[in-house]
Short mmCIF file of C-alpha atoms in Angstrom, two decimals:
data_model
loop_
_atom_site.label_atom_id
_atom_site.label_comp_id
_atom_site.label_asym_id
_atom_site.label_seq_id
_atom_site.Cartn_x
_atom_site.Cartn_y
_atom_site.Cartn_z
CA MET A 1 24.91 -5.60 -0.10
CA ALA A 2 24.91 -9.34 -0.89
CA ALA A 3 28.31 -10.32 0.50
CA PRO A 4 28.07 -8.95 4.08
CA GLY A 5 24.43 -10.12 4.27
CA VAL A 6 25.39 -13.67 3.35
CA SER A 7 28.29 -13.87 5.78
CA ALA A 8 26.17 -12.38 8.59
CA ARG A 9 23.49 -15.00 7.93
CA ARG A 10 26.13 -17.73 7.93
CA ASP A 11 27.57 -16.49 11.23
CA ALA A 12 24.11 -16.37 12.78
CA ALA A 13 23.39 -19.94 11.62
CA LEU A 14 26.72 -21.13 13.00
CA ILE A 15 26.06 -19.50 16.38
CA ARG A 16 22.59 -21.03 16.43
CA VAL A 17 23.89 -24.56 15.74
CA LEU A 18 26.74 -24.24 18.26
CA THR A 19 24.35 -22.99 20.95
CA LEU A 20 22.05 -25.94 20.34
CA ALA A 21 24.97 -28.40 20.46
CA VAL A 22 26.23 -26.95 23.74
CA LEU A 23 22.77 -27.01 25.29
CA VAL A 24 22.12 -30.61 24.22
CA ALA A 25 25.52 -31.70 25.58
CA LEU A 26 24.81 -29.94 28.87
CA TRP A 27 21.36 -31.50 28.98
CA GLU A 28 22.77 -34.98 28.34
CA ALA A 29 25.37 -34.51 31.09
CA LEU A 30 22.84 -33.20 33.62
CA GLY A 31 20.38 -35.97 32.72
CA GLN A 32 22.95 -38.77 33.02
CA THR A 33 24.34 -37.51 36.34
CA ARG A 34 20.87 -36.55 37.71
CA LEU A 35 22.58 -33.67 39.48
CA VAL A 36 19.61 -31.35 39.13
CA PHE A 37 15.91 -32.12 38.94
CA GLY A 38 16.62 -35.85 39.37
CA GLU A 39 14.08 -37.96 37.51
CA ALA A 40 12.41 -34.86 36.09
CA LEU A 41 15.27 -34.33 33.62
CA PRO A 42 15.87 -37.45 31.55
CA PRO A 43 19.02 -37.35 29.39
CA ALA A 44 18.75 -36.15 25.79
CA SER A 45 19.52 -39.64 24.48
CA ALA A 46 16.57 -41.13 26.39
CA VAL A 47 14.29 -38.42 24.99
CA ALA A 48 15.58 -39.10 21.47
CA ALA A 49 14.78 -42.78 21.94
CA ALA A 50 11.29 -41.85 23.16
CA VAL A 51 10.77 -39.66 20.07
CA ALA A 52 11.70 -42.62 17.88
CA ARG A 53 9.29 -44.81 19.85
CA GLU A 54 6.46 -42.33 19.36
CA ILE A 55 7.07 -41.92 15.66
CA ALA A 56 7.00 -45.71 15.25
CA SER A 57 3.75 -46.21 17.19
CA LEU A 58 0.37 -46.18 15.50
CA SER A 59 -1.55 -44.56 18.37
CA PHE A 60 0.73 -41.50 18.21
CA TYR A 61 -0.66 -40.70 14.77
CA ARG A 62 -4.21 -40.78 16.10
CA HIS A 63 -3.27 -38.12 18.65
CA LEU A 64 -1.34 -36.16 16.03
CA ALA A 65 -4.26 -36.25 13.58
CA VAL A 66 -6.72 -35.01 16.20
CA THR A 67 -4.44 -32.13 17.20
CA LEU A 68 -3.70 -31.14 13.61
CA GLY A 69 -7.42 -31.27 12.83
CA GLU A 70 -8.24 -29.08 15.82
CA VAL A 71 -5.54 -26.56 14.88
CA ALA A 72 -6.68 -26.46 11.25
CA GLY A 73 -10.34 -26.10 12.21
CA GLY A 74 -9.66 -23.49 14.86
CA PHE A 75 -7.39 -21.53 12.55
CA LEU A 76 -9.94 -21.45 9.72
CA LEU A 77 -12.86 -20.61 12.02
CA GLY A 78 -10.88 -17.87 13.73
CA ALA A 79 -8.76 -16.40 10.94
CA LEU A 80 -11.42 -16.02 8.24
CA PRO A 81 -13.88 -14.05 10.38
CA GLY A 82 -10.86 -12.24 11.83
CA VAL A 83 -9.80 -11.01 8.37
CA ALA A 84 -13.36 -9.98 7.52
CA PHE A 85 -13.95 -8.19 10.83
CA GLY A 86 -10.54 -6.52 10.74
CA LEU A 87 -11.09 -5.21 7.21
CA ALA A 88 -14.49 -3.84 8.21
CA MET A 89 -12.91 -2.19 11.28
CA GLY A 90 -10.22 -0.64 9.10
CA ALA A 91 -12.60 0.51 6.38
CA ARG A 92 -15.32 1.98 8.62
CA ARG A 93 -13.91 4.55 10.98
CA VAL A 94 -16.94 4.45 13.27
CA LEU A 95 -16.93 0.66 13.59
CA GLY A 96 -13.18 0.72 14.17
CA ALA A 97 -13.43 3.33 16.91
CA ALA A 98 -16.35 1.50 18.55
CA ALA A 99 -14.74 -1.96 18.47
CA ASP A 100 -11.11 -1.00 19.17
CA PRO A 101 -11.18 -1.00 23.02
CA TYR A 102 -13.02 -4.33 23.19
CA VAL A 103 -10.78 -5.98 20.64
CA ALA A 104 -7.66 -4.68 22.38
CA ALA A 105 -8.90 -5.85 25.81
CA LEU A 106 -9.95 -9.31 24.58
CA ALA A 107 -6.78 -9.70 22.52
CA THR A 108 -4.62 -9.46 25.63
CA THR A 109 -6.87 -11.73 27.75
CA PRO A 110 -5.39 -15.26 28.05
CA LYS A 111 -7.91 -17.27 26.04
CA ILE A 112 -7.68 -20.25 28.40
CA VAL A 113 -10.08 -18.43 30.76
CA PHE A 114 -12.80 -19.06 28.18
CA LEU A 115 -12.27 -22.84 28.30
CA PRO A 116 -14.92 -23.57 30.97
CA ILE A 117 -17.50 -21.52 29.08
CA VAL A 118 -16.53 -23.13 25.79
CA MET A 119 -16.83 -26.59 27.34
CA LEU A 120 -20.28 -25.76 28.65
CA ALA A 121 -21.24 -24.60 25.18
CA VAL A 122 -19.77 -27.28 22.90
CA GLY A 123 -18.84 -30.09 25.30
CA ILE A 124 -15.44 -31.40 26.35
CA GLY A 125 -14.58 -33.08 23.01
CA PRO A 126 -12.37 -31.76 20.20
CA GLY A 127 -15.00 -29.09 19.53
CA SER A 128 -13.93 -27.17 22.62
CA LYS A 129 -10.30 -27.15 21.45
CA VAL A 130 -11.32 -25.97 17.99
CA ALA A 131 -13.32 -23.18 19.62
CA LEU A 132 -10.43 -22.16 21.86
CA GLY A 133 -8.07 -22.17 18.86
CA ALA A 134 -10.54 -20.06 16.88
CA ILE A 135 -10.97 -17.50 19.67
CA SER A 136 -7.18 -17.28 19.96
CA ALA A 137 -6.57 -16.89 16.22
CA PHE A 138 -9.30 -14.30 15.69
CA PHE A 139 -7.75 -11.34 17.51
CA PRO A 140 -4.24 -11.01 16.09
CA VAL A 141 -5.64 -11.56 12.60
CA ALA A 142 -8.38 -8.95 13.08
CA ILE A 143 -5.95 -6.39 14.52
CA ALA A 144 -3.43 -6.88 11.70
CA ALA A 145 -6.11 -6.69 8.99
CA ALA A 146 -7.58 -3.51 10.53
CA SER A 147 -4.25 -1.71 10.75
CA GLY A 148 -3.33 -2.90 7.23
CA MET A 149 -6.58 -1.49 5.89
CA ARG A 150 -5.98 1.83 7.64
CA ALA A 151 -2.46 2.00 6.21
CA ILE A 152 -3.43 1.75 2.54
CA PRO A 153 -2.34 5.04 0.93
CA PRO A 154 -5.53 6.83 -0.23
CA VAL A 155 -3.80 7.69 -3.52
CA PHE A 156 -3.93 4.01 -4.54
CA VAL A 157 -7.70 4.10 -4.32
CA ARG A 158 -7.77 7.39 -6.25
CA VAL A 159 -5.62 5.83 -8.98
CA GLY A 160 -8.12 2.97 -9.09
CA ARG A 161 -11.00 5.41 -9.42
CA ALA A 162 -9.15 7.44 -12.06
CA PHE A 163 -8.80 4.27 -14.15
CA ASN A 164 -12.48 3.49 -13.62
CA LEU A 165 -12.02 0.22 -11.73
CA ARG A 166 -15.20 -1.67 -10.90
CA GLY A 167 -15.79 -2.81 -7.31
CA GLY A 168 -14.41 -6.31 -7.85
CA GLN A 169 -11.35 -5.00 -9.68
CA MET A 170 -10.72 -2.51 -6.88
CA VAL A 171 -10.65 -5.39 -4.37
CA ARG A 172 -8.57 -7.73 -6.52
CA MET A 173 -6.10 -5.23 -8.01
CA ILE A 174 -5.71 -2.65 -5.22
CA TYR A 175 -6.91 -3.80 -1.79
CA LEU A 176 -5.79 -7.43 -1.79
CA PRO A 177 -2.22 -6.83 -3.00
CA ALA A 178 -1.89 -3.81 -0.70
CA LEU A 179 -3.11 -5.91 2.24
CA ALA A 180 -1.15 -9.11 1.51
CA LEU A 181 1.72 -8.34 3.87
CA PRO A 182 -0.27 -7.22 6.95
CA ILE A 183 -2.73 -10.09 6.55
CA VAL A 184 0.00 -12.72 6.23
CA THR A 185 1.71 -11.23 9.29
CA GLY A 186 -1.57 -11.48 11.20
CA LEU A 187 -2.14 -15.06 10.04
CA ARG A 188 1.32 -16.02 11.22
CA LEU A 189 0.66 -14.63 14.71
CA GLY A 190 -2.83 -16.14 14.64
CA LEU A 191 -1.57 -19.63 13.81
CA GLY A 192 0.92 -19.43 16.67
CA VAL A 193 -1.69 -18.52 19.30
CA CYS A 194 -4.15 -21.01 17.76
CA ILE A 195 -1.66 -23.83 18.40
CA VAL A 196 -1.20 -22.54 21.95
CA GLY A 197 -4.97 -22.45 22.53
CA VAL A 198 -5.55 -25.97 21.21
CA LEU A 199 -2.66 -27.47 23.20
CA LEU A 200 -3.73 -25.71 26.41
CA GLY A 201 -7.23 -27.07 25.97
CA GLU A 202 -5.90 -30.57 25.42
CA LEU A 203 -3.62 -30.37 28.44
CA LYS A 204 -6.50 -29.24 30.62
CA LEU A 205 -9.19 -31.73 29.69
CA ALA A 206 -9.17 -34.19 26.79
CA SER A 207 -9.02 -37.88 25.98
CA VAL A 208 -7.06 -37.61 22.76
CA GLY A 209 -4.52 -35.27 21.12
CA LEU A 210 -0.85 -34.39 21.68
CA GLY A 211 -1.68 -32.25 24.71
CA PHE A 212 -3.55 -35.16 26.26
CA LEU A 213 -0.63 -37.47 25.41
CA ALA A 214 1.83 -35.19 27.20
CA ARG A 215 -0.47 -34.98 30.20
CA ASP A 216 -0.92 -38.75 30.19
CA TYR A 217 2.86 -39.39 30.25
CA TYR A 218 3.17 -36.86 33.03
CA ASP A 219 0.58 -38.75 35.07
CA GLN A 220 2.52 -41.98 34.46
CA TYR A 221 5.84 -40.38 35.49
CA ASP A 222 7.18 -41.29 32.01
CA PHE A 223 9.23 -38.13 31.69
CA ALA A 224 11.31 -39.17 28.67
CA SER A 225 8.10 -39.70 26.67
CA LEU A 226 6.68 -36.43 28.01
CA TYR A 227 9.77 -34.61 26.75
CA ALA A 228 9.46 -36.46 23.45
CA VAL A 229 5.92 -35.13 22.94
CA VAL A 230 7.06 -31.64 23.85
CA ALA A 231 9.91 -31.90 21.34
CA ILE A 232 7.53 -33.10 18.61
CA VAL A 233 5.09 -30.24 19.31
CA PHE A 234 8.01 -27.83 19.20
CA ALA A 235 9.13 -29.22 15.84
CA LEU A 236 5.61 -29.02 14.39
CA ALA A 237 5.13 -25.45 15.60
CA SER A 238 8.49 -24.48 14.07
CA LEU A 239 7.48 -26.04 10.76
CA ALA A 240 4.17 -24.15 10.75
CA ASN A 241 5.91 -20.91 11.62
CA GLY A 242 8.54 -21.52 8.93
CA ALA A 243 5.85 -22.02 6.30
CA MET A 244 4.10 -18.82 7.36
CA SER A 245 7.32 -16.81 7.32
CA ARG A 246 8.07 -18.04 3.81
CA LEU A 247 4.64 -16.76 2.82
CA ALA A 248 5.37 -13.45 4.57
CA ARG A 249 8.72 -13.10 2.80
CA ARG A 250 6.99 -13.58 -0.54
CA ALA A 251 4.46 -10.88 0.32
CA GLU A 252 7.21 -8.62 1.58
CA ALA A 253 9.76 -9.21 -1.15
CA HIS A 254 9.15 -5.96 -2.99
CA ARG A 255 8.43 -3.40 -0.29
CA MET B 1 -7.99 27.78 -34.58
CA SER B 2 -9.55 24.40 -33.72
CA ALA B 3 -12.34 23.98 -31.17
CA PRO B 4 -11.13 23.27 -27.67
CA ILE B 5 -10.87 19.56 -26.79
CA LEU B 6 -11.32 20.26 -23.06
CA ARG B 7 -13.67 22.88 -21.71
CA VAL B 8 -14.23 23.66 -18.09
CA GLU B 9 -17.34 25.82 -17.85
CA ASN B 10 -18.12 27.92 -14.78
CA VAL B 11 -17.09 25.17 -12.40
CA ALA B 12 -17.69 26.11 -8.76
CA LYS B 13 -17.07 24.34 -5.46
CA ARG B 14 -17.89 25.17 -1.85
CA PHE B 15 -16.72 23.41 1.29
CA VAL B 16 -18.61 23.50 4.54
CA THR B 17 -16.25 23.75 7.50
CA ALA B 18 -16.72 24.21 11.23
CA THR B 19 -16.29 27.98 10.85
CA GLY B 20 -18.58 28.38 7.86
CA THR B 21 -18.72 27.86 4.14
CA VAL B 22 -15.52 28.29 2.16
CA GLU B 23 -15.85 29.11 -1.49
CA ALA B 24 -12.98 27.08 -2.94
CA LEU B 25 -13.70 27.65 -6.61
CA ALA B 26 -15.86 30.37 -8.10
CA GLU B 27 -17.01 30.13 -11.69
CA THR B 28 -13.76 28.84 -13.11
CA SER B 29 -13.55 28.39 -16.86
CA ILE B 30 -10.69 26.90 -18.86
CA GLU B 31 -10.27 25.92 -22.49
CA VAL B 32 -7.52 23.68 -23.78
CA ARG B 33 -7.03 23.05 -27.49
CA GLU B 34 -5.77 19.82 -29.03
CA GLY B 35 -2.02 19.38 -28.59
CA GLU B 36 -1.72 22.38 -26.32
CA PHE B 37 0.26 22.42 -23.09
CA VAL B 38 -1.47 24.58 -20.49
CA ALA B 39 -0.39 25.19 -16.92
CA VAL B 40 -2.63 26.40 -14.12
CA ILE B 41 -0.59 28.20 -11.49
CA GLY B 42 -1.79 29.43 -8.15
CA PRO B 43 -0.80 29.82 -4.50
CA SER B 44 -1.27 27.06 -1.94
CA GLY B 45 -4.89 26.68 -0.93
CA CYS B 46 -6.29 28.39 -4.04
CA GLY B 47 -8.34 25.35 -5.01
CA LYS B 48 -5.93 23.94 -7.62
CA SER B 49 -6.26 20.40 -6.36
CA THR B 50 -10.03 20.77 -6.13
CA LEU B 51 -10.04 21.82 -9.76
CA PHE B 52 -7.84 18.83 -10.63
CA ASN B 53 -10.19 16.43 -8.86
CA ILE B 54 -13.28 17.90 -10.51
CA ILE B 55 -11.82 17.79 -14.03
CA GLY B 56 -10.63 14.23 -13.39
CA GLY B 57 -14.04 13.25 -12.11
CA LEU B 58 -12.93 12.26 -8.61
CA ASP B 59 -14.90 15.09 -7.04
CA SER B 60 -18.20 16.67 -7.98
CA ALA B 61 -18.71 20.36 -8.70
CA ASP B 62 -21.42 22.48 -7.12
CA GLY B 63 -21.98 24.21 -10.43
CA GLY B 64 -20.76 24.26 -14.00
CA ARG B 65 -19.57 21.36 -16.11
CA VAL B 66 -16.60 19.73 -17.78
CA LEU B 67 -16.79 18.93 -21.50
CA VAL B 68 -14.53 16.78 -23.67
CA GLU B 69 -14.99 17.56 -27.36
CA GLY B 70 -18.20 19.35 -26.55
CA LYS B 71 -19.73 16.46 -24.59
CA PRO B 72 -20.30 16.91 -20.86
CA ILE B 73 -18.66 14.21 -18.76
CA ALA B 74 -19.52 12.91 -15.31
CA GLY B 75 -17.22 10.89 -13.09
CA SER B 76 -13.82 9.65 -14.17
CA HIS B 77 -13.48 9.35 -17.90
CA ARG B 78 -11.08 7.41 -20.09
CA ASP B 79 -10.35 10.51 -22.18
CA ILE B 80 -8.76 12.18 -19.17
CA GLY B 81 -5.63 10.59 -17.71
CA MET B 82 -4.60 11.70 -14.24
CA VAL B 83 -1.09 11.88 -12.75
CA PHE B 84 -1.02 12.47 -9.01
CA GLN B 85 1.31 14.47 -6.82
CA GLU B 86 1.74 11.65 -4.30
CA GLU B 87 3.80 8.51 -4.71
CA SER B 88 1.29 6.38 -6.59
CA THR B 89 3.16 3.50 -8.23
CA PHE B 90 2.04 0.14 -6.87
CA PRO B 91 4.93 -1.35 -4.84
CA TRP B 92 3.78 -4.93 -5.55
CA ARG B 93 4.09 -4.48 -9.32
CA THR B 94 7.21 -4.18 -11.47
CA VAL B 95 7.66 -1.10 -13.63
CA VAL B 96 6.17 -2.77 -16.71
CA GLU B 97 3.32 -4.26 -14.65
CA ASN B 98 2.59 -0.82 -13.24
CA VAL B 99 2.56 0.71 -16.70
CA ALA B 100 0.35 -2.09 -18.05
CA PHE B 101 -2.14 -1.59 -15.20
CA PRO B 102 -4.84 0.25 -17.20
CA LEU B 103 -4.57 -2.35 -19.97
CA GLU B 104 -5.06 -5.14 -17.44
CA VAL B 105 -8.11 -3.31 -16.11
CA ALA B 106 -9.43 -3.22 -19.66
CA GLY B 107 -8.95 -6.99 -19.93
CA MET B 108 -6.06 -7.11 -22.42
CA GLY B 109 -4.01 -10.36 -22.44
CA ARG B 110 -0.60 -10.49 -20.77
CA ARG B 111 1.56 -10.65 -23.90
CA ALA B 112 -0.25 -7.86 -25.70
CA ARG B 113 -0.37 -5.52 -22.74
CA GLU B 114 3.30 -5.99 -21.81
CA GLU B 115 4.28 -5.32 -25.40
CA LYS B 116 2.26 -2.13 -25.47
CA ALA B 117 3.38 -1.08 -21.97
CA MET B 118 7.02 -1.49 -23.03
CA ARG B 119 6.51 1.24 -25.66
CA PHE B 120 5.63 3.65 -22.88
CA VAL B 121 8.39 2.36 -20.60
CA ARG B 122 10.84 3.22 -23.39
CA LEU B 123 9.11 6.55 -24.01
CA VAL B 124 9.80 7.69 -20.43
CA GLY B 125 13.34 6.30 -20.65
CA LEU B 126 12.98 3.43 -18.20
CA ASP B 127 13.92 0.56 -20.51
CA GLY B 128 16.29 -1.72 -18.66
CA PHE B 129 14.31 -1.13 -15.47
CA GLU B 130 11.07 -2.75 -16.59
CA ARG B 131 11.45 -5.75 -14.26
CA ARG B 132 12.44 -3.66 -11.24
CA TYR B 133 10.08 -2.85 -8.41
CA PRO B 134 9.34 0.77 -7.43
CA ALA B 135 11.28 0.36 -4.16
CA GLU B 136 14.43 -0.14 -6.26
CA LEU B 137 13.95 3.13 -8.17
CA SER B 138 14.53 6.82 -7.41
CA GLY B 139 11.62 9.19 -6.81
CA GLY B 140 11.99 10.65 -10.30
CA MET B 141 11.95 7.19 -11.87
CA ARG B 142 8.84 6.27 -9.91
CA GLN B 143 7.08 9.42 -11.07
CA ARG B 144 8.05 8.57 -14.67
CA THR B 145 6.55 5.13 -14.12
CA ALA B 146 3.31 6.75 -12.95
CA LEU B 147 3.36 9.05 -16.00
CA ALA B 148 3.89 6.08 -18.34
CA ARG B 149 1.04 4.21 -16.62
CA THR B 150 -1.33 7.10 -17.30
CA LEU B 151 -0.08 7.60 -20.89
CA CYS B 152 -0.44 3.87 -21.58
CA ALA B 153 -4.22 4.26 -21.36
CA GLU B 154 -3.87 6.77 -24.24
CA PRO B 155 -6.02 9.52 -22.77
CA ARG B 156 -6.99 12.44 -25.00
CA ILE B 157 -6.01 14.81 -22.21
CA LEU B 158 -3.17 14.39 -19.74
CA LEU B 159 -4.09 16.00 -16.41
CA MET B 160 -1.32 16.40 -13.85
CA ASP B 161 -1.38 17.71 -10.28
CA GLU B 162 2.08 18.93 -9.27
CA PRO B 163 3.70 15.71 -10.49
CA PHE B 164 7.21 16.92 -9.67
CA ALA B 165 6.48 18.57 -6.33
CA ALA B 166 8.28 15.92 -4.30
CA LEU B 167 11.44 16.06 -6.43
CA ASP B 168 14.53 18.24 -6.13
CA GLU B 169 15.01 21.23 -8.44
CA GLN B 170 17.46 19.63 -10.88
CA THR B 171 15.50 16.41 -11.22
CA ARG B 172 12.42 18.54 -11.72
CA MET B 173 14.05 20.53 -14.59
CA LEU B 174 15.27 17.35 -16.28
CA LEU B 175 11.92 15.64 -15.90
CA GLY B 176 10.22 18.74 -17.25
CA GLU B 177 12.35 18.53 -20.40
CA LYS B 178 11.55 14.84 -20.68
CA LEU B 179 7.84 15.57 -20.26
CA ILE B 180 7.89 18.16 -23.04
CA GLU B 181 9.71 15.74 -25.32
CA ILE B 182 7.11 13.06 -24.64
CA CYS B 183 4.16 15.38 -25.05
CA GLN B 184 5.49 16.61 -28.37
CA ALA B 185 6.18 13.07 -29.58
CA LEU B 186 2.61 12.04 -28.69
CA LYS B 187 1.06 15.45 -29.60
CA GLN B 188 -0.36 15.08 -26.12
CA THR B 189 -2.84 17.66 -24.90
CA THR B 190 -1.78 18.47 -21.35
CA LEU B 191 -3.17 20.42 -18.43
CA LEU B 192 -0.63 20.83 -15.63
CA ILE B 193 -1.54 22.08 -12.18
CA THR B 194 1.47 23.59 -10.42
CA HIS B 195 2.66 26.18 -7.95
CA ASN B 196 6.09 26.40 -9.53
CA LEU B 197 6.62 29.52 -11.65
CA SER B 198 9.64 28.48 -13.70
CA GLU B 199 8.16 25.03 -14.27
CA ALA B 200 4.99 26.61 -15.68
CA VAL B 201 6.93 28.91 -18.02
CA GLN B 202 9.46 26.24 -19.01
CA LEU B 203 6.77 23.79 -20.12
CA SER B 204 3.69 25.67 -21.26
CA ASP B 205 2.11 27.28 -24.28
CA ARG B 206 -0.19 29.18 -21.94
CA VAL B 207 -0.12 29.82 -18.23
CA LEU B 208 -3.38 30.49 -16.36
CA VAL B 209 -2.96 32.35 -13.09
CA MET B 210 -5.45 31.50 -10.37
CA SER B 211 -6.61 33.82 -7.63
CA PHE B 212 -6.74 32.88 -3.98
CA ARG B 213 -10.09 32.00 -2.45
CA PRO B 214 -12.39 31.99 -4.19
CA GLY B 215 -10.21 30.46 -6.89
CA ARG B 216 -10.81 31.64 -10.40
CA ILE B 217 -8.66 32.26 -13.48
CA LYS B 218 -7.35 35.74 -12.98
CA ARG B 219 -5.25 36.04 -16.08
CA THR B 220 -3.94 34.09 -19.06
CA VAL B 221 -0.37 34.50 -20.22
CA ALA B 222 0.62 33.07 -23.61
CA ILE B 223 4.24 31.90 -23.50
CA ASP B 224 5.68 32.82 -26.86
CA LEU B 225 9.07 31.16 -26.50
CA PRO B 226 10.71 28.84 -29.02
CA ARG B 227 10.79 25.09 -28.42
CA PRO B 228 12.77 23.17 -27.40
CA ARG B 229 13.20 25.34 -24.34
CA THR B 230 16.95 24.94 -24.07
CA SER B 231 19.08 26.42 -21.31
CA ASP B 232 19.65 29.42 -23.64
CA VAL B 233 15.91 30.02 -23.77
CA ILE B 234 15.61 29.60 -20.02
CA ALA B 235 18.48 32.07 -19.52
CA SER B 236 16.92 34.60 -21.90
CA GLU B 237 15.50 37.94 -20.89
CA ARG B 238 12.10 37.05 -22.29
CA PHE B 239 11.91 33.98 -20.05
CA ALA B 240 12.71 36.19 -17.08
CA SER B 241 10.16 38.79 -18.13
CA TYR B 242 7.46 36.09 -18.28
CA LEU B 243 8.43 35.02 -14.78
CA GLY B 244 8.18 38.65 -13.70
CA THR B 245 4.80 39.23 -15.32
CA ILE B 246 3.26 36.11 -13.82
CA TRP B 247 4.83 36.70 -10.41
CA GLU B 248 3.37 40.22 -10.44
CA ASP B 249 -0.10 38.65 -10.71
CA LEU B 250 0.64 35.76 -8.41
CA LYS B 251 2.27 37.79 -5.67
CA ALA B 252 -0.92 39.44 -4.45
CA GLU B 253 -2.69 36.08 -4.38
CA ALA B 254 0.15 34.30 -2.63
CA ALA B 255 0.22 37.09 -0.03
CA LYS B 256 -3.51 36.65 0.57
CA GLY B 257 -2.97 32.91 0.92
CA LEU B 258 -0.17 33.37 3.40
CA ALA B 259 -2.22 35.89 5.41
CA ALA B 260 -5.18 33.48 5.52
CA LEU B 261 -2.89 30.73 6.74
CA GLU B 262 -1.47 32.92 9.49
CA THR B 263 -4.90 34.10 10.55
CA ALA B 264 -5.99 30.48 10.84
CA ARG B 265 -2.94 29.77 13.02
CA ARG B 266 -3.65 32.76 15.23
CA ALA B 267 -7.28 31.76 15.78
CA PRO B 268 -7.84 30.33 19.28
CA ALA B 269 -7.08 26.64 19.31
CA GLY B 270 -10.27 24.65 19.35
CA ARG B 271 -11.09 21.55 17.47
#
């Protein structure tokens, strides 16, 4: 099974790199010639230069730190209660049945609609972005934890009871390992939508943060720098997602 | 003859359903002596699994009691080791980690418990697979892992609920032989719940036939066949006559069970 798997992965990686190279070349050509979009599409080289400029400037790191802090805060405040609520929903049939329609409806609502309410509640500072990130992260995490809890084979719990496990041992030796994969999957989705929520909030109304920075460059018609911020956000989101998938692969390794 | 190590005394169980009260078990009594291999055989729905859960302490009885060496027990008890019908190995643990599970629960250190668990891994013939995960094993190997996990806690009584039900006939026969070998090596007292006639006769010293609803022990058949139960023994006329005798008893019960099932199907759908 190893050999075809490896070569398929290598082919996929090759196709991915070639696609990127072709797209960047096309982008550069379109940007230089200004055939489409005019000023709105700066060439790739100009964007690369703007990325370098950002990375070398001190104020960029202030914006980066604020955004990272908001994402981290929102993720913690959303994911932890999300896990707890999801587990309770999965463990208690009545609670699950009662909460399910609300959770499903709210989960599909774009969280940006809550921004005005959130700003009224906690002001227009970073707090509102943390709150928006938390609201975003909560739902996918809760849904994944609930379905993970429901999917635990009852025989595992019976084995635990047969070996006389105490409550704490039951949690640590049966529930947690059985739930690792669904919870990590939920956290991965939750982190993604948390980043979206924070950035949307910053784009809408803020005085600091990467979203604000992008908005600010837009207002100044500095499109190369705008693209640079977008590229940096993209890179950061990919890194976060990569870290979460590594975690997921570890949890999944033996299923 | 020694005093029985396991006694089930007049255990009864009722279930309340939408259509009324079902008497699952009525005054069931069983005695198992030290080192004995006893099978309980009965048709589907006769309360076998209920009996299994009550003896193992996972379910409570509405009457009667379960005694180990003359002492009544309540709840799950370390003297009784349970092996379940369902796939029950933990997929996040390797074979040896699965087997060492009860030792870890008891707080034994890693080195000591893996050393002890390895004895049971070897006993069930899984040495070489100790670092594999259940997903990498066959169904029969996973069930052997579950058996080793239960044996590793060194229960006085091994209690099994159709442990081979999910396996094919040949694997089941081979595993049965393996089980007998292990039980003799450990002088393991065993109570096996099954619905498989030839399995019961192949493995047991005594076979207890259960009646259908309410479940109770209808008859005890002592299996006076030499061990090991080689293919010659299994092909013998006496083996066949035991099958015939037990089937004679079981047939009426199985027919009742089937009729009850069909009546339930015929009842107007309403839930």
